[in-house]
Amino acid sequence: MNHDTPKTSLPSLPHTGEDRLREALRHARPEAMLTGLAALSLHRFASAPPVGMIDRVDVLVPRTRRVRSTGRVRVVRAAEPPQPLEVDGLPVAPVPRALADAVSALHDAGVVRRLLTEAVSGGHCEPGVVVRELNRARLLTRAHVVDAVDSLLAEGRSIAEDRLYAMVREFGLPDPLWNVDLRLPGGPHLGGVDAYWPDQAVAVELDTRAPRQDDDALWTEYTRKREHLERLGITVVHLTPRGLREAMDQQATVVRTALMAAADRQPPAYVVVLPR
């Protein structure tokens, strides 16, 4: 005799937005959460359609749950579902996971680009977290997603640079030389840095790497450049976009400490500073 629990089909949903969401969750409980475009709409994404205009509601459930997609509900499975957030009294997937689930069903490059860009420009999450979720979902093999990710990373770097400028201004740090290349006189190129204080030989570099397939090689290049500069007596401070967003005062203290410690170090090698 077969004692397996029968698979449950989800019925078509009511037409009102909130009722549709609650009905979808009720049939997939106890561990279900909204994801995809419905979740992004609840997270107040301007580039996501209102809930009432979404054709299919995505519901994220553990892989072992025996519930099937049907009608206007798409069941998305996860081996290890994230911890849901409560938004408007509903369990909702965090933005990075909701984005990945939305993108998996989208083929319009413009829509994908707008959603990813808003995730960063709206302060919902950092680019690296988004790219990690897209990579986990094996979406970085799609050309239109890769193009959107390139735009996302550019947007993330621009925002991080703006925060770096704000940090220097708001915390009264000396004005550095911005976005410069360093090289030895008549010698090799040492690399570019985001800010440089020549009198103190202190450089700041924004770590805006994203977890992609070439991440190890890129980190090796970061490390090689840092070690080379430090052998020449230049202190390199790595700051992250997340650190600048969540703890700008702490990042300012790190930079200030490096600047103040310059008087106790051996004089650095002379380097040529060029605009980047």
mmCIF file of C-alpha atoms in Angstrom, residues 3 24 27 35 47 56 79 149 173 186 188 197 208 218 273:
data_model
loop_
_atom_site.group_PDB
_atom_site.id
_atom_site.type_symbol
_atom_site.label_atom_id
_atom_site.label_comp_id
_atom_site.label_asym_id
_atom_site.label_seq_id
_atom_site.Cartn_x
_atom_site.Cartn_y
_atom_site.Cartn_z
ATOM 1 C CA HIS A 3 1.347 5.672 2.214
ATOM 2 C CA ALA A 24 -1.200 31.084 -2.485
ATOM 3 C CA HIS A 27 -2.135 26.194 0.243
ATOM 4 C CA THR A 35 9.239 35.314 -3.954
ATOM 5 C CA SER A 47 10.187 48.552 -11.429
ATOM 6 C CA ARG A 56 1.618 34.353 -11.747
ATOM 7 C CA ALA A 79 17.166 22.986 -0.794
ATOM 8 C CA VAL A 149 24.910 42.309 -14.285
ATOM 9 C CA LEU A 173 39.514 63.862 6.221
ATOM 10 C CA GLY A 186 60.445 55.186 -15.670
ATOM 11 C CA PRO A 188 56.154 49.616 -14.434
ATOM 12 C CA TRP A 197 47.167 60.829 -0.078
ATOM 13 C CA THR A 208 33.697 45.991 -5.563
ATOM 14 C CA LEU A 218 40.672 38.773 -9.546
ATOM 15 C CA VAL A 273 50.795 59.810 -9.745
#
